């Protein structure tokens, strides 16, 4: 491996595992590299809320420069530890964390791990500032904290300081990645608990009326499962046969009882439990949901990472035998909409960065077909191959391996996307433009390869200018409910339109419509000659955005803010965008019919 041999990587992994174990299960590491007063001010401001939101009780600030730590210690009022660590160890763990994400408790002000994406390029767009980047991307929080949030953070730190040792010592039973691939997570955890506690002698409570509680009810039905404790005991019970208790039940617990925490926000719950019953032993609390690096055996962890990196290296070497000097352009997500937007920026990128040629790789047949619309031929890797390859590239380095990732950069394995809380401020096209490609101007007008669609009109006796194409299906975002799709079809036919359903694979045409299969290299020409299109948001809508015809696009919840064709500037005229969060399906149906009636 060009970044360092596997033995060096093993040592790095185990070094940082020990570091996190020393700090404690509910402590984090913040790596500082920027000697920037703005960062230091935000670090001081955000840390209390950051620790409360994440449930941390301790923090170690690390840098390779003692002078930098001295400067930070003078400005940061939150109690933290400071430690100097060699730059090589810092760089290596950031690459490993970016590849796998399961250390999870490591944060950094550095964008270098996102070698294929620079989030700082979003600053200045639609109100996105350094505060937003630090909150959402660096600290991976859900919001930019206000004054009240920060005050609550300080209260949290004061409160948990009383229970820090108990929190750090509580057992955390999590499903290790490899052990739970083919087995139920709750069953795996139950086996771990049984090795530590005699469950037959215990009364079991679940804390939190959650989806995970439903799983645990089934897993522990052969023991004395007493009930579920929840803040709202009158809410919908996760199982009608199980008794619900309010929080007052906590004060009644005794040493016969074991509480299985089934809420993700478990740290606050544990503090509440400890406050009510301080004498309870740590064995009586089991945290079930969030995997932690401490739950891995050293050999198991190293073996897992080594296997993936070896697989990624083999895939890379195979590709390099065939393409010795070419830039390898990767489209990891492989969805048609993603590659459509990325392809808008490929011509300029290829011209400036691919002097020795290039080769495009994706993970689906549909994305290959979209690439062909732009004149690019792509090879297909399996999703697992691409995932292994991306992990290897993130560790070794994109520049070193002459590789470009054209999707929005989200580290492999990180639970939750680090950047998605910015989506209400920046659309997907802007992300691609600024974060992935670093372009100054947004691209919106593609030149797509299309063949004549007249044969489809003739074959199905559809009238040009009097046909509505309906696309009710989406692989990722569901479909238009049948009852409303049928209402739309009926109304459009009464208005004198021919109506056809876009179908592929095993999809069926809606009742009263003609089923047509329109390949990507024909669908825009068909739409230009039709009267209009109505459909659920999908990659097909990105392709159809270049049509001159009217479009009605329906979005589940508020996806339209991030993936909205108007917001992305892909189609700004002759389009009506609706979503089922702001509108009922009855209203969506009526507005769509009204809009298309004026074609």
Short mmCIF file of C-alpha atoms in Angstrom, two decimals, residues 318-516:
data_model
loop_
_atom_site.label_atom_id
_atom_site.label_comp_id
_atom_site.label_asym_id
_atom_site.label_seq_id
_atom_site.Cartn_x
_atom_site.Cartn_y
_atom_site.Cartn_z
CA UNK A 318 -6.93 -4.75 -11.55
CA UNK A 319 -8.21 -1.45 -12.94
CA UNK A 320 -4.69 -0.03 -13.19
CA UNK A 321 -3.50 -2.97 -15.26
CA UNK A 322 -6.10 -1.99 -17.82
CA UNK A 323 -5.93 1.79 -17.43
CA UNK A 324 -2.34 2.62 -16.59
CA UNK A 325 -2.33 6.44 -16.69
CA UNK A 326 -5.96 7.42 -17.09
CA UNK A 327 -7.84 9.30 -14.39
CA UNK A 328 -10.31 6.88 -12.81
CA UNK A 329 -13.59 8.77 -12.31
CA UNK A 330 -15.88 7.10 -9.77
CA UNK A 331 -19.64 7.51 -9.39
CA UNK A 332 -20.15 5.52 -6.14
CA UNK A 333 -23.84 6.16 -5.55
CA UNK A 334 -24.81 5.01 -9.01
CA UNK A 335 -28.26 6.65 -9.12
CA UNK A 336 -29.40 8.21 -12.36
CA UNK A 337 -30.11 11.65 -10.90
CA UNK A 338 -26.71 11.92 -9.24
CA UNK A 339 -24.72 11.13 -12.34
CA UNK A 340 -26.97 13.42 -14.40
CA UNK A 341 -25.98 16.43 -12.28
CA UNK A 342 -22.33 15.39 -12.02
CA UNK A 343 -22.13 14.94 -15.80
CA UNK A 344 -22.95 18.63 -16.25
CA UNK A 345 -19.49 19.40 -14.87
CA UNK A 346 -17.47 16.59 -16.43
CA UNK A 347 -16.56 18.31 -19.74
CA UNK A 348 -14.61 21.11 -18.05
CA UNK A 349 -13.13 18.74 -15.46
CA UNK A 350 -11.94 16.26 -18.10
CA UNK A 351 -10.45 19.05 -20.19
CA UNK A 352 -8.45 20.51 -17.29
CA UNK A 353 -7.62 17.42 -15.19
CA UNK A 354 -7.48 14.40 -17.51
CA UNK A 355 -4.58 15.06 -19.85
CA UNK A 356 -3.75 11.33 -19.92
CA UNK A 357 -7.35 10.30 -20.55
CA UNK A 358 -10.02 9.05 -18.18
CA UNK A 359 -12.36 6.15 -17.48
CA UNK A 360 -15.74 6.45 -15.79
CA UNK A 361 -17.02 3.81 -13.35
CA UNK A 362 -20.48 3.52 -11.82
CA UNK A 363 -22.57 0.93 -9.98
CA UNK A 364 -25.81 0.57 -11.95
CA UNK A 365 -27.09 0.03 -15.45
CA UNK A 366 -29.35 3.08 -15.23
CA UNK A 367 -26.47 5.42 -14.39
CA UNK A 368 -24.48 3.97 -17.30
CA UNK A 369 -27.36 4.87 -19.59
CA UNK A 370 -27.52 8.40 -18.22
CA UNK A 371 -23.78 8.81 -18.80
CA UNK A 372 -24.32 7.75 -22.40
CA UNK A 373 -26.77 10.63 -22.87
CA UNK A 374 -23.82 12.96 -22.29
CA UNK A 375 -21.53 10.94 -24.54
CA UNK A 376 -19.65 9.05 -21.80
CA UNK A 377 -19.14 5.30 -21.76
CA UNK A 378 -18.98 3.89 -18.24
CA UNK A 379 -17.93 0.55 -16.84
CA UNK A 380 -19.96 -1.00 -14.05
CA UNK A 381 -18.62 -2.17 -10.69
CA UNK A 382 -20.77 -3.91 -8.11
CA UNK A 383 -21.83 -1.80 -5.16
CA UNK A 384 -19.60 -3.86 -2.86
CA UNK A 385 -16.62 -3.48 -5.19
CA UNK A 386 -17.14 0.26 -5.31
CA UNK A 387 -17.48 0.46 -1.53
CA UNK A 388 -14.25 -1.51 -0.98
CA UNK A 389 -12.45 0.54 -3.61
CA UNK A 390 -13.62 3.83 -2.06
CA UNK A 391 -12.44 2.72 1.40
CA UNK A 392 -8.99 1.93 -0.01
CA UNK A 393 -8.81 5.21 -1.93
CA UNK A 394 -9.84 7.26 1.11
CA UNK A 395 -7.00 5.71 3.13
CA UNK A 396 -4.32 5.96 0.43
CA UNK A 397 -5.42 9.24 -1.15
CA UNK A 398 -7.32 10.28 -4.26
CA UNK A 399 -4.50 12.37 -5.67
CA UNK A 400 -1.90 9.66 -5.11
CA UNK A 401 -4.02 7.10 -6.93
CA UNK A 402 -5.12 9.52 -9.67
CA UNK A 403 -8.83 9.07 -8.87
CA UNK A 404 -11.78 11.47 -8.77
CA UNK A 405 -15.05 10.94 -6.88
CA UNK A 406 -17.90 12.79 -8.63
CA UNK A 407 -20.54 12.22 -5.95
CA UNK A 408 -21.10 14.34 -2.86
CA UNK A 409 -18.48 13.13 -0.41
CA UNK A 410 -19.96 11.18 2.50
CA UNK A 411 -17.47 8.97 4.36
CA UNK A 412 -18.08 5.25 4.20
CA UNK A 413 -19.76 3.88 7.29
CA UNK A 414 -20.49 7.21 9.00
CA UNK A 415 -23.96 7.02 10.53
CA UNK A 416 -25.77 10.02 9.10
CA UNK A 417 -24.53 12.34 6.41
CA UNK A 418 -22.32 15.07 7.77
CA UNK A 419 -23.55 17.72 5.38
CA UNK A 420 -27.25 17.14 4.90
CA UNK A 421 -28.36 19.70 7.49
CA UNK A 422 -27.23 22.35 5.02
CA UNK A 423 -29.66 21.16 2.38
CA UNK A 424 -32.25 23.87 3.06
CA UNK A 425 -29.64 26.46 2.16
CA UNK A 426 -27.91 24.80 -0.79
CA UNK A 427 -29.42 22.55 -3.43
CA UNK A 428 -27.87 19.37 -4.79
CA UNK A 429 -26.61 21.06 -7.95
CA UNK A 430 -24.86 23.72 -5.88
CA UNK A 431 -23.29 21.02 -3.71
CA UNK A 432 -22.01 19.24 -6.79
CA UNK A 433 -20.78 22.46 -8.35
CA UNK A 434 -18.97 23.87 -5.32
CA UNK A 435 -18.15 20.93 -3.06
CA UNK A 436 -17.31 18.20 -5.57
CA UNK A 437 -15.93 20.14 -8.54
CA UNK A 438 -15.05 23.56 -7.10
CA UNK A 439 -16.62 25.32 -10.06
CA UNK A 440 -17.57 29.01 -9.90
CA UNK A 441 -20.64 28.74 -12.11
CA UNK A 442 -23.65 26.44 -11.88
CA UNK A 443 -24.27 24.29 -14.96
CA UNK A 444 -27.89 23.74 -15.99
CA UNK A 445 -28.21 23.18 -19.75
CA UNK A 446 -27.12 19.73 -20.96
CA UNK A 447 -26.85 18.64 -24.55
CA UNK A 448 -28.39 15.17 -24.40
CA UNK A 449 -28.23 12.53 -27.11
CA UNK A 450 -31.78 11.67 -28.21
CA UNK A 451 -33.40 9.53 -30.89
CA UNK A 452 -36.71 10.27 -32.57
CA UNK A 453 -39.75 9.14 -30.55
CA UNK A 454 -42.28 9.32 -33.38
CA UNK A 455 -42.48 5.53 -33.57
CA UNK A 456 -43.84 5.37 -30.00
CA UNK A 457 -46.64 7.81 -30.83
CA UNK A 458 -47.48 5.84 -33.97
CA UNK A 459 -47.33 2.40 -32.34
CA UNK A 460 -49.68 3.32 -29.48
CA UNK A 461 -51.80 5.80 -31.47
CA UNK A 462 -50.91 8.64 -29.17
CA UNK A 463 -51.47 12.22 -30.32
CA UNK A 464 -48.60 14.67 -30.35
CA UNK A 465 -49.46 17.73 -28.30
CA UNK A 466 -52.39 15.89 -26.68
CA UNK A 467 -50.58 13.22 -24.64
CA UNK A 468 -49.70 13.32 -20.94
CA UNK A 469 -46.92 11.02 -19.70
CA UNK A 470 -47.35 9.91 -16.10
CA UNK A 471 -44.43 8.42 -14.17
CA UNK A 472 -45.86 7.23 -10.83
CA UNK A 473 -42.92 5.06 -9.67
CA UNK A 474 -39.59 5.78 -8.00
CA UNK A 475 -37.04 3.25 -6.77
CA UNK A 476 -36.04 5.34 -3.76
CA UNK A 477 -38.92 7.70 -2.92
CA UNK A 478 -42.00 5.52 -3.28
CA UNK A 479 -44.85 6.17 -5.69
CA UNK A 480 -47.99 8.21 -6.25
CA UNK A 481 -50.73 6.46 -4.24
CA UNK A 482 -52.86 4.46 -6.65
CA UNK A 483 -56.16 6.09 -5.68
CA UNK A 484 -54.81 9.54 -6.50
CA UNK A 485 -52.97 8.44 -9.62
CA UNK A 486 -56.26 6.99 -10.91
CA UNK A 487 -58.06 10.25 -10.14
CA UNK A 488 -55.46 12.19 -12.11
CA UNK A 489 -55.71 9.82 -15.05
CA UNK A 490 -59.51 10.00 -15.10
CA UNK A 491 -59.53 13.81 -14.98
CA UNK A 492 -56.92 14.16 -17.73
CA UNK A 493 -58.84 11.83 -20.00
CA UNK A 494 -62.00 13.83 -19.42
CA UNK A 495 -60.03 16.89 -20.52
CA UNK A 496 -59.37 15.14 -23.82
CA UNK A 497 -55.83 13.93 -23.32
CA UNK A 498 -54.29 10.59 -24.17
CA UNK A 499 -52.54 9.30 -21.04
CA UNK A 500 -49.65 6.85 -20.96
CA UNK A 501 -47.70 5.39 -18.05
CA UNK A 502 -43.92 5.18 -18.13
CA UNK A 503 -43.14 1.58 -17.19
CA UNK A 504 -39.94 -0.43 -16.83
CA UNK A 505 -39.17 -3.91 -15.57
CA UNK A 506 -42.18 -5.36 -13.76
CA UNK A 507 -44.03 -2.04 -13.42
CA UNK A 508 -47.62 -1.95 -14.62
CA UNK A 509 -49.50 0.77 -16.45
CA UNK A 510 -52.10 2.65 -14.44
CA UNK A 511 -55.71 1.72 -15.10
CA UNK A 512 -57.03 3.37 -18.25
CA UNK A 513 -53.57 4.27 -19.57
CA UNK A 514 -51.21 2.84 -22.17
CA UNK A 515 -47.96 1.42 -20.85
CA UNK A 516 -44.90 2.71 -22.71
#
